[in-house]
Amino acid sequence: ATLKDGLCSQVSAALKEGRVTPTELCQRCLALIKSTKFLNAYITVAEETALKQAEESEERYKRGQPLGILDGIPIAVKDNFNTAGIETTCASNMLKGYISPYNATVVQKLLDQGAVLLGKTNLDEFAMGSGSTDGVFGPVRNPWSYSKQYKEKSIPKSHSEDEESNWVITGGSSGGSAAAVSSFTCFAALGSDTGGSTRNPAAHCGVVGLKPTYGLISRHGLIPLVNSMDVPGILTRCVDDAAVLLGSLAGHDPKDSTTIQDDFKPFELPNLTDVSKLSIGIPKEYHAPGLSSEILALWSKAADLFKNAGAKVVEVSLPHTRYSIVCYHVLCTAEVASNMARFDGLEYGHRSDTKDSTESMYAATRREGFNDVVRGRILSGNYFLLKQNYEKYFVKAQKVRRLIANDFVKVFRSGVDLLLTPTTLSDAAPYTEFIQEDNRTRSAQDDILTQAANMAGLPAISVPTALSERGLPVGLQFIGRSFQEKQLLTVAKWFEKQVQFPMIQLEEVKRHDNGVFQHQKSASFS
Amino acid sequence: LAPWIPVVGLEIHAQISSNSKLFSGSQVQFAAPPNSLVSFFDASLPGTLPVLNRRCVEAAVMTGLALNCSINKKSLFDRKHYFYADLPAGYQITQQRVPIAVNGSLSYSLCIDNKMSQMVTKTVRIKQIQLEQDSGKSLHDDTSSQTLVDLNRAGVGLMEVVMEPDMCCGEEAAAAVRELQLILQTLGSSQAVMAEGQLRVDANVSVHHPGEPYGVRTEVKNINSIRFLAKAVDYEIQRQIEELENGGTILNETRAFDSKLGCTVPMRDKEGKQDYRFMPEPNLPPLILYDSKSLPANMNHQQVINIDWIHERLPDLPSVKREKLVEQYGILPEHSFTLLNEDGLAEFFESVVKQTQMKPKKVIGWILNDLLSYLKQHSLTVKESPVSSFLLADLLNLLEKKEISSTAAKRVLVELWKGEGKTPLEIVKEEKLELLQDQKELEQICQAVIDGHENEVIMMVLV
């Protein structure tokens, strides 16, 4: 195996050659999940069904008839995707115990290709948040909190302090999926991305996070946050794997009327060697207030990397960037208010015991079922949708959204192929520090660099770049043209190869690893 | 006292006749076991998405064309939010901003002073036609303080037809709705049977003095038949006039028609004004329709609707059918109305005409007077008629050939109604109703009568 092949292809090869069996792989992942339980990355571990799927995969390999590259590969799915027969909670009391009768299209596609579904990962309740700290099952811990790299750099403030209080967040809202991939408990995971929810935790957890173009991958079965911005997100350990997952998931779905009709052809990523024909744009507005000097320096270094390799690197402007947070707030809360209206306790989910009247049952059910974040957004959203406010807020926000999207159109039309930006303002914050501010404040801060791509429906990817001074991962983001994932991923892969991001050194993983998990060169980009 | 001008507008919901629902694949069927026709989407399971049903769009386009509307080549879907047990998603998907069809008209006819011979044509403007979801049904069980919810109807496609307040009384409203019903049934876009809830009418009623602005209007709901529609509207007009003449005011409220008492009553349910918080439906792209000019060459025909194609295939509308009947058969316009008003009657008439030598102008009398009144008396539909067109034609042929008299024919018809399977000829023979054509035989009979009554004859001759 060469570095050209992604992890999934290498594991697939190993499975074909019988060097490891699907059941062994599955069991190892399940064992690792158990020993990393403190991360709280998983809400549900589907041990029985996963082993059964692994056995079936094994049979296929024995017959020499694997379904494809993903056959037997253990994966995890964020708990806001419907999975038939396996609880889907959205980390909310409203859906605790809810067993969906159907699979989301993306889940079905993975299962149809023989992937082994290990379980459902933790998130902020209903995907609202940027820390994966606000779900009913508790916060997710960033595996890097327990890494040698982080522990080496962290200075204990007092002798009684230990890693228990020092742990850092994963970012969110797909923190569970990012942590699962980062800690080697699965080879790939599905997240969702509405304002950065796949890219943000990917950056904090040192994994690849891909947000595809809106309309490329089906949302059928993804419990929606903002229907006009949501996309299923892909979290993997390397860019090649993201391409493999993309290939298996993208394409028109008749069940989702917002997917494009055109045929999608899965592609293999070429090994780019010559970047001289590339034009990289550096949007000056992404030098946002609060951007750490560390990340600013890394961003600059990355730009130089491209320049030195012969690419054209230009400063560009996306003038409406600063309005995106407010615009997002209006549109997001409005859609949330609408999407959450179905949770009335009648057909499914939590129902309050109140028997006084239907109205009081609704009120009690929703008060008991939703956390403050969800309820806050519902209230805001309903306010913006009131007849007297609709023009002032919702329609205005739609217009601003159009302006934001046009910023990108103009820049791409001027000859720029891709944009290079930071993904987050800083490395992962310690949990105790993160919760000092409320969810809304945090989201507003953290979404600034990722949000606009959702507004414009563009594809974007966060690639792990280097470790911060604190020994925590920092990722950089590439934003591409609509439906030009091939170009986006090709350049991302080139960049990944240049930076040689170090592998996480986790005790738990060392114990379970016996050569199946790939090693990358230890030299790093910092 | 200054005269009052009543103003009546209508909002009509017609259930689209289709196999499956507007946005999901579950079946559309009347009176199925509760909650047996509910897809995941209908039940609002999280993560499900709407997928537009082509047949429903075609039905709306057909209806729009038949009502002389402009079909919007681009129309949009919106969410209308409110909480109710029969609305699982907490919102209804409808077309509030840009509906599929606008600015049409409907012509209907009325009899002046109940005389069929004096018919006048009126027109009502159609404001718009919009596609929207039907809600489920909730039944309130007060004894056990329960509400039972049946979602079979949730998500069924509706066309809402909005008629401008161009009508002035119950009769006009009823006639307009009747004509719309006939049009929908002719198109097949809706079966429009009010008793099965396939056609629901809400009336907006107000009164004002000439020269003054329109008065406050009330909305009257829960009207279950065309007859009740006329009653409800007329009652409400009267009620408003009386209220105002007594110095009262009209509240902008929703009222229900109580068919037992024959009056309208305020509905307790609606408290205050609802803000529906309309929002575009983000899961449905704009609905784009094409005509022959705008249709791109390389389009997949499965994925597009061509308005012109639908226009070319529209069946004859009732008004056209009536004209044709009058022209072809020389019957009176009011006859054509009655023929079309009764399901299957026009076809019956034409069938009889084909099978008999009797002139259509004469046949029509038998159809409208004898056949129809019998059916009405026994509450039968034309389909259920014990006398088939074949039998009736047979009978009329006997009459035409002067083998029986008109009175005898009516006697035969009475027998035929019994449906005992006898032919008209058999009945004539049995009852000895043949007309005597033989001159000699007639003379013999006359002579016999005279001979038998000599005295009376002598008296007649002398006087």
mmCIF file of C-alpha atoms in Angstrom, chain B residues 64-388:
data_model
loop_
_atom_site.group_PDB
_atom_site.id
_atom_site.type_symbol
_atom_site.label_atom_id
_atom_site.label_comp_id
_atom_site.label_asym_id
_atom_site.label_seq_id
_atom_site.Cartn_x
_atom_site.Cartn_y
_atom_site.Cartn_z
ATOM 1 C CA GLY B 64 -57.293 26.429 -13.912
ATOM 2 C CA LEU B 65 -57.643 26.202 -17.685
ATOM 3 C CA ALA B 66 -61.296 25.223 -17.445
ATOM 4 C CA LEU B 67 -61.899 28.275 -15.264
ATOM 5 C CA ASN B 68 -60.167 30.603 -17.733
ATOM 6 C CA CYS B 69 -57.280 31.274 -15.361
ATOM 7 C CA SER B 70 -53.741 32.301 -16.132
ATOM 8 C CA ILE B 71 -51.553 29.405 -15.170
ATOM 9 C CA ASN B 72 -48.493 30.633 -13.310
ATOM 10 C CA LYS B 73 -45.483 29.054 -14.936
ATOM 11 C CA LYS B 74 -43.696 29.448 -11.645
ATOM 12 C CA SER B 75 -45.537 28.922 -8.397
ATOM 13 C CA LEU B 76 -44.297 28.441 -4.867
ATOM 14 C CA PHE B 77 -45.097 26.378 -1.796
ATOM 15 C CA ASP B 78 -45.369 27.769 1.720
ATOM 16 C CA ARG B 79 -45.847 26.539 5.256
ATOM 17 C CA LYS B 80 -48.859 27.739 7.207
ATOM 18 C CA HIS B 81 -48.314 27.121 10.907
ATOM 19 C CA TYR B 82 -50.833 26.290 13.612
ATOM 20 C CA PHE B 83 -51.137 23.609 16.256
ATOM 21 C CA TYR B 84 -53.979 21.138 15.956
ATOM 22 C CA ALA B 85 -54.329 17.436 16.566
ATOM 23 C CA ASP B 86 -55.157 16.689 12.928
ATOM 24 C CA LEU B 87 -52.114 18.568 11.617
ATOM 25 C CA PRO B 88 -49.154 16.336 12.516
ATOM 26 C CA ALA B 89 -46.348 18.586 11.282
ATOM 27 C CA GLY B 90 -47.717 21.671 13.012
ATOM 28 C CA TYR B 91 -47.991 23.306 9.597
ATOM 29 C CA GLN B 92 -49.855 22.831 6.357
ATOM 30 C CA ILE B 93 -48.044 23.035 3.039
ATOM 31 C CA THR B 94 -50.000 25.417 0.829
ATOM 32 C CA GLN B 95 -49.470 28.107 -1.811
ATOM 33 C CA GLN B 96 -49.852 31.476 -0.197
ATOM 34 C CA ARG B 97 -47.447 33.721 -2.088
ATOM 35 C CA VAL B 98 -47.747 32.544 -5.677
ATOM 36 C CA PRO B 99 -50.496 29.999 -6.387
ATOM 37 C CA ILE B 100 -50.660 27.814 -9.465
ATOM 38 C CA ALA B 101 -53.520 29.675 -11.195
ATOM 39 C CA VAL B 102 -55.016 33.176 -10.963
ATOM 40 C CA ASN B 103 -57.580 35.532 -12.481
ATOM 41 C CA GLY B 104 -60.172 33.266 -13.946
ATOM 42 C CA SER B 105 -63.947 33.277 -14.267
ATOM 43 C CA LEU B 106 -66.876 30.944 -13.954
ATOM 44 C CA SER B 107 -70.184 31.395 -15.737
ATOM 45 C CA TYR B 108 -73.310 29.892 -14.269
ATOM 46 C CA SER B 109 -77.015 30.144 -14.945
ATOM 47 C CA LEU B 110 -80.013 30.927 -12.782
ATOM 48 C CA CYS B 111 -83.731 30.680 -13.337
ATOM 49 C CA ILE B 112 -85.530 33.958 -12.794
ATOM 50 C CA ASP B 113 -88.528 33.568 -10.524
ATOM 51 C CA ASN B 114 -88.140 29.817 -10.536
ATOM 52 C CA LYS B 115 -89.219 29.670 -14.156
ATOM 53 C CA MET B 116 -86.988 27.339 -16.048
ATOM 54 C CA SER B 117 -87.870 29.150 -19.231
ATOM 55 C CA GLN B 118 -86.210 32.330 -18.063
ATOM 56 C CA MET B 119 -82.576 31.668 -17.483
ATOM 57 C CA VAL B 120 -79.962 34.321 -16.951
ATOM 58 C CA THR B 121 -76.214 33.867 -17.127
ATOM 59 C CA LYS B 122 -73.972 35.278 -14.427
ATOM 60 C CA THR B 123 -70.234 35.337 -13.979
ATOM 61 C CA VAL B 124 -68.108 35.125 -10.872
ATOM 62 C CA ARG B 125 -64.405 35.968 -10.910
ATOM 63 C CA ILE B 126 -61.992 33.314 -9.763
ATOM 64 C CA LYS B 127 -59.280 34.958 -7.709
ATOM 65 C CA GLN B 128 -56.965 31.976 -7.604
ATOM 66 C CA ILE B 129 -56.526 28.240 -7.367
ATOM 67 C CA GLN B 130 -53.905 26.898 -4.982
ATOM 68 C CA LEU B 131 -52.606 23.437 -4.207
ATOM 69 C CA GLU B 132 -52.531 22.460 -0.553
ATOM 70 C CA GLN B 133 -52.632 19.558 1.868
ATOM 71 C CA ASP B 134 -55.804 18.326 3.491
ATOM 72 C CA SER B 135 -55.711 17.768 7.243
ATOM 73 C CA GLY B 136 -56.550 14.601 9.120
ATOM 74 C CA LYS B 137 -59.793 14.170 11.012
ATOM 75 C CA SER B 138 -60.289 14.530 14.712
ATOM 76 C CA LEU B 139 -63.299 13.187 16.542
ATOM 77 C CA HIS B 140 -64.063 14.535 19.949
ATOM 78 C CA ASP B 141 -65.267 11.985 22.424
ATOM 79 C CA ASP B 142 -66.585 14.169 25.212
ATOM 80 C CA THR B 143 -67.701 11.320 27.439
ATOM 81 C CA SER B 144 -64.191 10.000 27.890
ATOM 82 C CA SER B 145 -62.528 13.391 27.353
ATOM 83 C CA GLN B 146 -60.587 12.087 24.442
ATOM 84 C CA THR B 147 -59.831 13.227 20.972
ATOM 85 C CA LEU B 148 -59.449 10.476 18.401
ATOM 86 C CA VAL B 149 -57.232 11.325 15.475
ATOM 87 C CA ASP B 150 -57.453 9.661 12.061
ATOM 88 C CA LEU B 151 -54.679 10.681 9.678
ATOM 89 C CA ASN B 152 -55.976 8.923 6.563
ATOM 90 C CA ARG B 153 -56.967 12.247 5.090
ATOM 91 C CA ALA B 154 -53.825 14.064 6.197
ATOM 92 C CA GLY B 155 -51.853 15.098 3.133
ATOM 93 C CA VAL B 156 -54.523 14.387 0.521
ATOM 94 C CA GLY B 157 -54.254 16.961 -2.279
ATOM 95 C CA LEU B 158 -56.707 19.846 -2.322
ATOM 96 C CA MET B 159 -57.391 22.572 -4.824
ATOM 97 C CA GLU B 160 -58.622 25.675 -3.074
ATOM 98 C CA VAL B 161 -60.728 27.720 -5.470
ATOM 99 C CA VAL B 162 -61.339 31.267 -4.303
ATOM 100 C CA MET B 163 -64.380 33.011 -5.778
ATOM 101 C CA GLU B 164 -64.515 36.779 -5.489
ATOM 102 C CA PRO B 165 -67.467 38.365 -3.690
ATOM 103 C CA ASP B 166 -69.458 38.790 -6.914
ATOM 104 C CA MET B 167 -72.496 36.881 -5.714
ATOM 105 C CA CYS B 168 -75.456 38.352 -3.929
ATOM 106 C CA CYS B 169 -77.490 35.555 -2.456
ATOM 107 C CA GLY B 170 -77.774 31.885 -1.613
ATOM 108 C CA GLU B 171 -79.188 30.953 -4.981
ATOM 109 C CA GLU B 172 -76.245 32.456 -6.838
ATOM 110 C CA ALA B 173 -73.748 30.823 -4.526
ATOM 111 C CA ALA B 174 -75.456 27.468 -4.945
ATOM 112 C CA ALA B 175 -75.609 27.774 -8.723
ATOM 113 C CA ALA B 176 -71.942 28.766 -8.933
ATOM 114 C CA VAL B 177 -70.875 25.855 -6.783
ATOM 115 C CA ARG B 178 -73.076 23.471 -8.735
ATOM 116 C CA GLU B 179 -71.479 24.566 -11.987
ATOM 117 C CA LEU B 180 -67.999 24.218 -10.472
ATOM 118 C CA GLN B 181 -68.920 20.751 -9.296
ATOM 119 C CA LEU B 182 -69.992 19.761 -12.792
ATOM 120 C CA ILE B 183 -66.811 21.162 -14.272
ATOM 121 C CA LEU B 184 -64.618 19.294 -11.812
ATOM 122 C CA GLN B 185 -66.485 16.069 -12.446
ATOM 123 C CA THR B 186 -66.237 16.520 -16.194
ATOM 124 C CA LEU B 187 -62.494 17.136 -15.944
ATOM 125 C CA GLY B 188 -62.097 14.296 -13.488
ATOM 126 C CA SER B 189 -59.819 16.496 -11.405
ATOM 127 C CA SER B 190 -62.117 15.999 -8.432
ATOM 128 C CA GLN B 191 -65.110 13.755 -7.865
ATOM 129 C CA ALA B 192 -66.503 16.718 -5.931
ATOM 130 C CA VAL B 193 -69.037 14.705 -3.920
ATOM 131 C CA MET B 194 -69.978 16.970 -1.014
ATOM 132 C CA ALA B 195 -71.353 14.144 1.075
ATOM 133 C CA GLU B 196 -67.936 12.457 1.058
ATOM 134 C CA GLY B 197 -66.129 15.642 1.928
ATOM 135 C CA GLN B 198 -64.599 15.941 -1.509
ATOM 136 C CA LEU B 199 -66.042 19.411 -1.920
ATOM 137 C CA ARG B 200 -66.169 21.794 1.029
ATOM 138 C CA VAL B 201 -67.487 25.309 0.833
ATOM 139 C CA ASP B 202 -66.905 28.240 3.143
ATOM 140 C CA ALA B 203 -68.968 31.351 2.473
ATOM 141 C CA ASN B 204 -67.889 34.917 3.202
ATOM 142 C CA VAL B 205 -70.927 37.120 3.723
ATOM 143 C CA SER B 206 -71.407 40.817 4.355
ATOM 144 C CA VAL B 207 -74.018 43.499 3.683
ATOM 145 C CA HIS B 208 -73.794 47.207 2.976
ATOM 146 C CA HIS B 209 -75.836 50.126 1.708
ATOM 147 C CA PRO B 210 -75.391 51.222 -1.902
ATOM 148 C CA GLY B 211 -72.584 53.729 -2.260
ATOM 149 C CA GLU B 212 -71.015 52.739 1.049
ATOM 150 C CA PRO B 213 -67.978 50.520 1.560
ATOM 151 C CA TYR B 214 -68.381 46.780 2.101
ATOM 152 C CA GLY B 215 -69.531 45.762 5.550
ATOM 153 C CA VAL B 216 -67.725 43.532 8.022
ATOM 154 C CA ARG B 217 -67.857 39.986 6.786
ATOM 155 C CA THR B 218 -68.360 36.694 8.544
ATOM 156 C CA GLU B 219 -67.143 33.328 7.402
ATOM 157 C CA VAL B 220 -69.672 30.506 7.396
ATOM 158 C CA LYS B 221 -68.277 26.981 7.593
ATOM 159 C CA ASN B 222 -69.562 23.462 8.020
ATOM 160 C CA ILE B 223 -71.888 23.495 5.031
ATOM 161 C CA ASN B 224 -72.521 19.954 3.852
ATOM 162 C CA SER B 225 -74.637 20.294 0.733
ATOM 163 C CA ILE B 226 -75.480 22.748 -2.005
ATOM 164 C CA ARG B 227 -78.984 23.097 -0.649
ATOM 165 C CA PHE B 228 -77.624 23.985 2.778
ATOM 166 C CA LEU B 229 -75.225 26.432 1.173
ATOM 167 C CA ALA B 230 -78.107 28.476 -0.208
ATOM 168 C CA LYS B 231 -79.905 28.295 3.134
ATOM 169 C CA ALA B 232 -76.838 29.228 5.155
ATOM 170 C CA VAL B 233 -75.982 32.201 2.984
ATOM 171 C CA ASP B 234 -79.535 33.523 2.924
ATOM 172 C CA TYR B 235 -79.894 33.065 6.669
ATOM 173 C CA GLU B 236 -76.632 34.878 7.338
ATOM 174 C CA ILE B 237 -77.595 37.761 5.056
ATOM 175 C CA GLN B 238 -80.885 38.113 6.917
ATOM 176 C CA ARG B 239 -79.226 37.832 10.267
ATOM 177 C CA GLN B 240 -76.747 40.574 9.433
ATOM 178 C CA ILE B 241 -79.440 42.874 8.064
ATOM 179 C CA GLU B 242 -81.578 42.403 11.163
ATOM 180 C CA GLU B 243 -78.613 42.916 13.445
ATOM 181 C CA LEU B 244 -77.626 46.142 11.726
ATOM 182 C CA GLU B 245 -81.141 47.476 11.499
ATOM 183 C CA ASN B 246 -81.468 46.931 15.237
ATOM 184 C CA GLY B 247 -78.405 49.089 15.779
ATOM 185 C CA GLY B 248 -76.017 46.195 16.360
ATOM 186 C CA THR B 249 -72.665 45.472 14.768
ATOM 187 C CA ILE B 250 -71.310 42.533 12.835
ATOM 188 C CA LEU B 251 -68.253 40.778 14.257
ATOM 189 C CA ASN B 252 -65.555 39.553 11.914
ATOM 190 C CA GLU B 253 -66.003 35.989 13.088
ATOM 191 C CA THR B 254 -66.356 32.437 11.906
ATOM 192 C CA ARG B 255 -69.764 30.864 12.159
ATOM 193 C CA ALA B 256 -70.965 27.332 11.623
ATOM 194 C CA PHE B 257 -74.175 26.395 9.847
ATOM 195 C CA ASP B 258 -76.493 24.332 11.986
ATOM 196 C CA SER B 259 -78.514 22.373 9.453
ATOM 197 C CA LYS B 260 -81.039 21.155 12.017
ATOM 198 C CA LEU B 261 -81.935 24.636 13.195
ATOM 199 C CA GLY B 262 -81.341 26.223 9.818
ATOM 200 C CA CYS B 263 -79.206 29.013 11.229
ATOM 201 C CA THR B 264 -75.610 30.070 11.698
ATOM 202 C CA VAL B 265 -73.960 30.009 15.111
ATOM 203 C CA PRO B 266 -70.618 31.371 16.266
ATOM 204 C CA MET B 267 -67.845 28.764 16.391
ATOM 205 C CA ARG B 268 -66.214 28.529 19.820
ATOM 206 C CA ASP B 269 -62.981 27.186 18.380
ATOM 207 C CA LYS B 270 -61.550 30.275 16.827
ATOM 208 C CA GLU B 271 -60.201 32.556 19.517
ATOM 209 C CA GLY B 272 -58.781 35.783 18.272
ATOM 210 C CA LYS B 273 -56.851 36.163 15.072
ATOM 211 C CA GLN B 274 -54.304 33.534 14.221
ATOM 212 C CA ASP B 275 -50.915 34.514 12.918
ATOM 213 C CA TYR B 276 -49.982 31.637 10.659
ATOM 214 C CA ARG B 277 -46.341 32.683 10.412
ATOM 215 C CA PHE B 278 -46.136 31.851 6.712
ATOM 216 C CA MET B 279 -42.699 30.751 5.562
ATOM 217 C CA PRO B 280 -41.494 29.370 2.220
ATOM 218 C CA GLU B 281 -41.424 25.550 2.155
ATOM 219 C CA PRO B 282 -37.665 24.981 1.882
ATOM 220 C CA ASN B 283 -37.900 21.346 0.803
ATOM 221 C CA LEU B 284 -39.782 22.044 -2.418
ATOM 222 C CA PRO B 285 -38.132 24.007 -5.214
ATOM 223 C CA PRO B 286 -40.387 26.415 -7.174
ATOM 224 C CA LEU B 287 -42.893 24.566 -9.344
ATOM 225 C CA ILE B 288 -42.030 25.290 -12.956
ATOM 226 C CA LEU B 289 -44.555 24.554 -15.692
ATOM 227 C CA TYR B 290 -43.952 24.820 -19.405
ATOM 228 C CA ASP B 291 -45.872 25.454 -22.541
ATOM 229 C CA SER B 292 -44.907 24.428 -26.056
ATOM 230 C CA LYS B 293 -42.937 27.622 -26.556
ATOM 231 C CA SER B 294 -40.911 27.480 -23.374
ATOM 232 C CA LEU B 295 -40.326 23.727 -23.257
ATOM 233 C CA PRO B 296 -36.596 23.014 -23.711
ATOM 234 C CA ALA B 297 -35.795 20.403 -26.338
ATOM 235 C CA ASN B 298 -33.797 17.992 -24.241
ATOM 236 C CA MET B 299 -36.117 17.808 -21.258
ATOM 237 C CA ASN B 300 -37.108 14.481 -19.804
ATOM 238 C CA HIS B 301 -40.847 14.434 -20.497
ATOM 239 C CA GLN B 302 -41.482 12.476 -17.359
ATOM 240 C CA GLN B 303 -40.292 15.418 -15.353
ATOM 241 C CA VAL B 304 -42.195 18.265 -16.948
ATOM 242 C CA ILE B 305 -45.765 19.411 -17.400
ATOM 243 C CA ASN B 306 -46.744 21.109 -20.659
ATOM 244 C CA ILE B 307 -49.732 23.379 -20.157
ATOM 245 C CA ASP B 308 -50.577 23.410 -23.875
ATOM 246 C CA TRP B 309 -50.585 19.635 -23.994
ATOM 247 C CA ILE B 310 -53.129 19.577 -21.172
ATOM 248 C CA HIS B 311 -55.171 22.330 -22.833
ATOM 249 C CA GLU B 312 -55.469 20.324 -26.042
ATOM 250 C CA ARG B 313 -56.792 17.353 -24.167
ATOM 251 C CA LEU B 314 -59.434 19.089 -22.081
ATOM 252 C CA PRO B 315 -62.848 17.467 -22.467
ATOM 253 C CA ASP B 316 -65.921 19.520 -23.412
ATOM 254 C CA LEU B 317 -66.948 21.579 -20.425
ATOM 255 C CA PRO B 318 -70.594 21.545 -19.285
ATOM 256 C CA SER B 319 -71.365 24.862 -20.994
ATOM 257 C CA VAL B 320 -70.056 23.526 -24.286
ATOM 258 C CA LYS B 321 -71.863 20.243 -23.825
ATOM 259 C CA ARG B 322 -75.113 22.102 -23.270
ATOM 260 C CA GLU B 323 -74.692 24.186 -26.398
ATOM 261 C CA LYS B 324 -73.990 21.072 -28.401
ATOM 262 C CA LEU B 325 -77.080 19.342 -27.031
ATOM 263 C CA VAL B 326 -79.271 22.317 -27.926
ATOM 264 C CA GLU B 327 -77.776 22.574 -31.399
ATOM 265 C CA GLN B 328 -77.746 18.894 -32.177
ATOM 266 C CA TYR B 329 -81.138 17.939 -30.828
ATOM 267 C CA GLY B 330 -83.123 21.166 -31.015
ATOM 268 C CA ILE B 331 -83.989 21.054 -27.321
ATOM 269 C CA LEU B 332 -84.389 24.171 -25.192
ATOM 270 C CA PRO B 333 -81.450 25.610 -23.191
ATOM 271 C CA GLU B 334 -83.193 24.926 -19.891
ATOM 272 C CA HIS B 335 -83.550 21.285 -20.959
ATOM 273 C CA SER B 336 -79.830 21.044 -21.478
ATOM 274 C CA PHE B 337 -79.299 22.318 -17.939
ATOM 275 C CA THR B 338 -81.482 19.649 -16.441
ATOM 276 C CA LEU B 339 -79.852 16.985 -18.588
ATOM 277 C CA LEU B 340 -76.411 17.893 -17.322
ATOM 278 C CA ASN B 341 -77.525 18.440 -13.805
ATOM 279 C CA GLU B 342 -78.346 14.798 -13.327
ATOM 280 C CA ASP B 343 -75.441 12.398 -13.472
ATOM 281 C CA GLY B 344 -75.809 10.200 -16.541
ATOM 282 C CA LEU B 345 -79.035 11.737 -17.782
ATOM 283 C CA ALA B 346 -77.573 13.369 -20.870
ATOM 284 C CA GLU B 347 -76.011 10.086 -21.890
ATOM 285 C CA PHE B 348 -79.310 8.306 -21.282
ATOM 286 C CA PHE B 349 -81.146 10.825 -23.431
ATOM 287 C CA GLU B 350 -78.671 10.543 -26.287
ATOM 288 C CA SER B 351 -78.805 6.788 -26.086
ATOM 289 C CA VAL B 352 -82.589 6.791 -26.374
ATOM 290 C CA VAL B 353 -82.474 9.239 -29.285
ATOM 291 C CA LYS B 354 -80.132 6.910 -31.120
ATOM 292 C CA GLN B 355 -82.428 3.952 -30.675
ATOM 293 C CA THR B 356 -85.714 5.555 -31.638
ATOM 294 C CA GLN B 357 -87.288 7.289 -34.605
ATOM 295 C CA MET B 358 -89.051 9.719 -32.336
ATOM 296 C CA LYS B 359 -87.785 13.277 -32.671
ATOM 297 C CA PRO B 360 -85.438 14.401 -29.877
ATOM 298 C CA LYS B 361 -87.755 17.318 -29.170
ATOM 299 C CA LYS B 362 -90.418 14.799 -28.224
ATOM 300 C CA VAL B 363 -88.069 12.366 -26.500
ATOM 301 C CA ILE B 364 -86.895 15.076 -24.133
ATOM 302 C CA GLY B 365 -90.367 15.350 -22.632
ATOM 303 C CA TRP B 366 -90.347 11.668 -21.724
ATOM 304 C CA ILE B 367 -86.887 11.979 -20.246
ATOM 305 C CA LEU B 368 -87.463 15.101 -18.194
ATOM 306 C CA ASN B 369 -91.073 14.605 -17.178
ATOM 307 C CA ASP B 370 -91.574 10.878 -16.893
ATOM 308 C CA LEU B 371 -88.189 9.305 -16.317
ATOM 309 C CA LEU B 372 -86.694 12.021 -14.164
ATOM 310 C CA SER B 373 -89.702 12.530 -11.938
ATOM 311 C CA TYR B 374 -89.935 8.799 -11.318
ATOM 312 C CA LEU B 375 -86.264 8.648 -10.387
ATOM 313 C CA LYS B 376 -86.654 11.635 -8.087
ATOM 314 C CA GLN B 377 -89.686 10.141 -6.395
ATOM 315 C CA HIS B 378 -87.807 6.980 -5.614
ATOM 316 C CA SER B 379 -84.452 8.651 -4.929
ATOM 317 C CA LEU B 380 -82.721 6.722 -7.671
ATOM 318 C CA THR B 381 -79.811 7.769 -9.832
ATOM 319 C CA VAL B 382 -79.955 7.366 -13.583
ATOM 320 C CA LYS B 383 -77.604 4.414 -13.243
ATOM 321 C CA GLU B 384 -80.094 2.715 -10.942
ATOM 322 C CA SER B 385 -83.023 3.188 -13.307
ATOM 323 C CA PRO B 386 -85.031 -0.024 -13.712
ATOM 324 C CA VAL B 387 -85.926 1.165 -17.177
ATOM 325 C CA SER B 388 -82.956 1.111 -19.499
#
